Short mmCIF file of C-alpha atoms in Angstrom, two decimals:
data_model
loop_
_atom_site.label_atom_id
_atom_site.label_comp_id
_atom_site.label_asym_id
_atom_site.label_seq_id
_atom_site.Cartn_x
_atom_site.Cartn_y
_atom_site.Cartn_z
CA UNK A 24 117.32 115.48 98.34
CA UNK A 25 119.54 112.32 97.63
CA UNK A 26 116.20 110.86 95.67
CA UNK A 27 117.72 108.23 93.99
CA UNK A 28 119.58 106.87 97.32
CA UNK A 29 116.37 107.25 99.39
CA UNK A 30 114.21 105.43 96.83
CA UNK A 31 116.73 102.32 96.61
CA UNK A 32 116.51 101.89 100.16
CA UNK A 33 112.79 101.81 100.40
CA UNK A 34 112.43 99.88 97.62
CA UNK A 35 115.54 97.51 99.11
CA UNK A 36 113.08 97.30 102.34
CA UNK A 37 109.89 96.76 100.71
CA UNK A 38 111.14 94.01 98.47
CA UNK A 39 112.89 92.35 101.49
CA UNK A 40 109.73 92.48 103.96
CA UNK A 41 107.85 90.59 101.34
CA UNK A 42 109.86 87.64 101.28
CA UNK A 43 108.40 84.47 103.12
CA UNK A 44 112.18 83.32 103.41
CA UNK A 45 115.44 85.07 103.76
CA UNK A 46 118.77 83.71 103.82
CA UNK A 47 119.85 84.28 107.67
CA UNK A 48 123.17 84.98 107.01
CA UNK A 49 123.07 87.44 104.56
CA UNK A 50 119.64 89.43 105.94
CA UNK A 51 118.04 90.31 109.51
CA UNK A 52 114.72 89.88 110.28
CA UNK A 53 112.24 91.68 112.79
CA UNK A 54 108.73 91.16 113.93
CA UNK A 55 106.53 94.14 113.06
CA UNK A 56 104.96 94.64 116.44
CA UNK A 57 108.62 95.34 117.17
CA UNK A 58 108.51 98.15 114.91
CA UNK A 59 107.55 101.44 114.72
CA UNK A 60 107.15 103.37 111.77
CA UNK A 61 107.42 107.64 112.11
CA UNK A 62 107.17 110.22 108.77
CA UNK A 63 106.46 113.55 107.75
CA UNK A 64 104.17 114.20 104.46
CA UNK A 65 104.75 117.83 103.23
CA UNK A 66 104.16 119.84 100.48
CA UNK A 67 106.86 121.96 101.15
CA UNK A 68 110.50 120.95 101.33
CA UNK A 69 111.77 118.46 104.12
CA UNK A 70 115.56 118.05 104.32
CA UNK A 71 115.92 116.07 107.36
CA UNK A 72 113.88 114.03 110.35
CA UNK A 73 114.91 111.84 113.08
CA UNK A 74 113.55 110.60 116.74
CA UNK A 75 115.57 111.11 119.88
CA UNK A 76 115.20 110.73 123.60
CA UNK A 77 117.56 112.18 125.90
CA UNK A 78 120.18 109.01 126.03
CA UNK A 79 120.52 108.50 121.97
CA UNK A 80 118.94 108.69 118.07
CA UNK A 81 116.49 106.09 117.86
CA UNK A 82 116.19 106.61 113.76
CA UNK A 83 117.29 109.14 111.74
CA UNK A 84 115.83 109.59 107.97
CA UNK A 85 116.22 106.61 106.06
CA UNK A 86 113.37 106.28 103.59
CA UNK A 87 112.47 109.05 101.07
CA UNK A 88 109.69 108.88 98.52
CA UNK A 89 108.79 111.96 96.13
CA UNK A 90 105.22 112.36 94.59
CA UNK A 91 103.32 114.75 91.52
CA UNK A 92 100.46 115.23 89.89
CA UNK A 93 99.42 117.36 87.12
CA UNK A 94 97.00 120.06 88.17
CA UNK A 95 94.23 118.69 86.72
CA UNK A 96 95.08 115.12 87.57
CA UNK A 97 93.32 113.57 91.27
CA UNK A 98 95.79 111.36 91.77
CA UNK A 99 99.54 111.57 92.55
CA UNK A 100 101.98 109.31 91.56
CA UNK A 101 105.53 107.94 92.27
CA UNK A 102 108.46 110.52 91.04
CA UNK A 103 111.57 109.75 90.77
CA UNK A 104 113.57 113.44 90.47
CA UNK A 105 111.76 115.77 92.31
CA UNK A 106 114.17 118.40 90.01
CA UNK A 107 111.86 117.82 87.25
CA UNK A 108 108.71 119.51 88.92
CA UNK A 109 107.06 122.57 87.02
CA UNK A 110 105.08 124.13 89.88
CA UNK A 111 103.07 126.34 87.41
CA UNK A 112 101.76 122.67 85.85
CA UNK A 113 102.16 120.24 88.48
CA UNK A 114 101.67 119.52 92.30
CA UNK A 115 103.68 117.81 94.29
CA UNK A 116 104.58 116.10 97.96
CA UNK A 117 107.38 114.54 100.07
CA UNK A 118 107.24 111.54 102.32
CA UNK A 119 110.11 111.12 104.60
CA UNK A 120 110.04 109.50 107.70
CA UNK A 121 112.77 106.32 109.43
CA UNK A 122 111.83 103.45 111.39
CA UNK A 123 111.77 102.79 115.16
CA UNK A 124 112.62 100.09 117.14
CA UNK A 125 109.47 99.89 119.18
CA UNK A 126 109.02 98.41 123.08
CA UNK A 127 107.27 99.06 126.28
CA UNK A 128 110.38 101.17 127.57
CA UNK A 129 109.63 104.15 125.45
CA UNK A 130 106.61 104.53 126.78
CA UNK A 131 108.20 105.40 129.78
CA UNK A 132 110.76 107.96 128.36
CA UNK A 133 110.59 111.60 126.50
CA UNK A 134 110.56 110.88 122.65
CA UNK A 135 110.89 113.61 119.94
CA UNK A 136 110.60 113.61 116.21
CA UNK A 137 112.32 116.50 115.09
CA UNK A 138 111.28 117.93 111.11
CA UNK A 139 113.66 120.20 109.69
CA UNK A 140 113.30 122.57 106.64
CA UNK A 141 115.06 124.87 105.40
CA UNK A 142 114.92 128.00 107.64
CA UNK A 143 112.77 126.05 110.49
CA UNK A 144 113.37 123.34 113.14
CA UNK A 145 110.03 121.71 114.85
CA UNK A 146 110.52 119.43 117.95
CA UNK A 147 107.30 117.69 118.29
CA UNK A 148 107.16 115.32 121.70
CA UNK A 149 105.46 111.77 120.21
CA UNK A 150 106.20 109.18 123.02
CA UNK A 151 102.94 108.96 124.03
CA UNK A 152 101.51 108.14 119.64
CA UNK A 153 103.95 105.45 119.34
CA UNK A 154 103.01 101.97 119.13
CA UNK A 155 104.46 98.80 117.48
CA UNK A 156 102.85 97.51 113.98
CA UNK A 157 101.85 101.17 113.23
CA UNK A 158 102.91 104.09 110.85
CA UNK A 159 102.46 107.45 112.12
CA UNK A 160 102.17 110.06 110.43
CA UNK A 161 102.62 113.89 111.05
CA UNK A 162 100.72 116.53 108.58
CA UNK A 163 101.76 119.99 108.87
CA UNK A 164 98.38 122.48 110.08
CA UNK A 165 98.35 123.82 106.43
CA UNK A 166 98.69 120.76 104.57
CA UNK A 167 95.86 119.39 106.68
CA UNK A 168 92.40 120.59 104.40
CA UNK A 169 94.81 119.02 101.59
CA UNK A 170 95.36 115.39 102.68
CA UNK A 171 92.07 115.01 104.16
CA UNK A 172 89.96 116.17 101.01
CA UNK A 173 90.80 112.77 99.56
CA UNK A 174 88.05 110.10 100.50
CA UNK A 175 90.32 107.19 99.11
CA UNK A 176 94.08 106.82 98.11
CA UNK A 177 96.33 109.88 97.33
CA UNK A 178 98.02 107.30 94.92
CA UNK A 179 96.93 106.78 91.39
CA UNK A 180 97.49 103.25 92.20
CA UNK A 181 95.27 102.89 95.08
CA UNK A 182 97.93 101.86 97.44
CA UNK A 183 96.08 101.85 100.99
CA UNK A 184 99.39 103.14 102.58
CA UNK A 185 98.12 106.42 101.26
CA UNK A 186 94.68 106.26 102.02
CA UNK A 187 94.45 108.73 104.92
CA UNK A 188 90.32 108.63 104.77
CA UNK A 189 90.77 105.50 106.89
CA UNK A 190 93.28 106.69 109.82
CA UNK A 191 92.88 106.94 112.99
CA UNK A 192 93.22 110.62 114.06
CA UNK A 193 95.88 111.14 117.31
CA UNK A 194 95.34 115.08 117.68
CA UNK A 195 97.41 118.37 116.78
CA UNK A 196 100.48 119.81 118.64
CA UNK A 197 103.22 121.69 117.73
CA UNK A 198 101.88 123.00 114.40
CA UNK A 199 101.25 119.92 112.64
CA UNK A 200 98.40 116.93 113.25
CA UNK A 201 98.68 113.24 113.86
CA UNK A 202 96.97 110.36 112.07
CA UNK A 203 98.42 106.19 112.27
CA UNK A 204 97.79 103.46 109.66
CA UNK A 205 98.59 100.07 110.14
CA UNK A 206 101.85 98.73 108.95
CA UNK A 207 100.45 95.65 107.21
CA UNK A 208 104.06 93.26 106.91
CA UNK A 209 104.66 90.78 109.48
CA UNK A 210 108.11 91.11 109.38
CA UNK A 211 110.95 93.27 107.95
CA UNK A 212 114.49 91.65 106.51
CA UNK A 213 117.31 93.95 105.81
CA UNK A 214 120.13 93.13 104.42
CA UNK A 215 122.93 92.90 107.03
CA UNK A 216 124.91 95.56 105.41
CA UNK A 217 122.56 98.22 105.00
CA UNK A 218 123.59 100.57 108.04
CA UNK A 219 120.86 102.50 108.02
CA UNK A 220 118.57 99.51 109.32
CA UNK A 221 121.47 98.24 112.02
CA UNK A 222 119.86 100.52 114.85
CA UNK A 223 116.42 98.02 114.93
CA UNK A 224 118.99 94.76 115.83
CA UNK A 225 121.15 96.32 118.27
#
C-alpha cells in the first residue's frame, strides 16, 4: 500500500472540509448531502476498491488509513507504515474506501463496490445503501464478532467516526455486512488540482 500517499490525501481532505472559507479559485467545494461516502474495514489485506455502474467509475480508492494496537492494548491507533507491524505482538486493520458523488439518479441504476485482495475479487451490489451525508461501511462476515465487540470507539482517541456501537445496521450480502454513520462536515473543499477528487465536480 502507497501509505504515505493515501494518508496525505485524507489528511489534505480533512483539513480542507474544516475550513469555514476557501479561496474559490484555488479549491472546490461540495455540499455533503451531495456526497456519498463508501469503505471497506479489514483485517486482512485490501489492495484496491472502487464503485461502478454499467456507464462509468463513480470513485475509485482514494483515501487510505492504516491502524494497530498492541495485543494487550483496547484501543487502536493511527499508523503510519503498515511495514512495521509484528503480528506475533500487535493487531492491526485497514480502512480504505473513495467518495461518491451522490443524487437521486443512482437510485435508479445498478451500483457495485467492488473489494479486491490479493487472490479474491467481491462484487457487492450497494445502490439500494447509498444515501447522501452518509459513510457506509462494509465489514467482511469474519471481521464482524471483531468490530462489533467494541461498545465505544475503535480509536484510542475516541473519534466517533470509529464508533460502530452507534450505526445503523443495513444487512449482509455477498460475504460481508453493512453498517452507515453519519458524515458529520457540511461541506468538502478540495484543492482544484487534486485529481483524485475531480470526479465529485464534473
Amino acid at each position: 500500500m502507497n501509505i504515505y500517499k493515501s494518508l496525505f490525501l485524507f489528511f489534505t481532505f480533512a483539513l480542507t472540509s474544516c475550513l469555514e472559507t476557501v479561496d474559490p479559485d484555488t479549491y472546490n467545494c461540495i455540499d455533503s448531502n451531495q456526497v456519498a461516502a463508501i469503505s471497506v474495514i479489514s483485517t486482512t489485506q485490501v489492495s484496491d476498491v472502487r464503485a461502478y455502474t454499467d456507464e462509468k467509475i463513480l470513485c475509485k480508492s482514494n483515501t487510505e488509513l492504516f491502524f494497530k494496537k498492541n495485543k494487550d492494548d483496547q484501543f487502536y491507533h493511527y499508523s503510519y507504515n503498515d511495514e512495521e507491524v509484528d503480528s506475533e505482538y500487535e493487531d492491526w486493520f485497514v480502512k480504505l474506501g473513495c467518495y461518491i458523488k451522490y443524487n437521486a439518479s443512482l437510485k435508479s441504476k445498478d451500483v457495485f463496490f467492488q473489494i479486491k485482495k490479493a487472490n479474491q475479487l467481491d462484487e457487492i451490489k450497494v445502490d439500494s445503501l447509498l444515501k447522501g451525508k452518509e459513510h457506509i461501511y462494509a465489514i467482511s462476515e469474519q471481521d464482524t464478532a471483531w468490530l462489533f465487540s467494541f461498545e465505544i470507539s475503535l480509536l484510542n482517541d475516541g473519534n466517533p467516526d470509529y464508533n460502530f456501537s452507534i450505526s445503523s445496521k443495513l444487512g449482509c450480502h455477498g460475504g460481508y455486512c453493512f453498517v452507515t454513520l453519519p458524515i458529520s462536515e457540511k461541506e468538502f473543499c478540495f484543492d482544484k488540482n487534486n485529481e483524485n477528487m475531480k470526479y465529485l465536480f464534473e
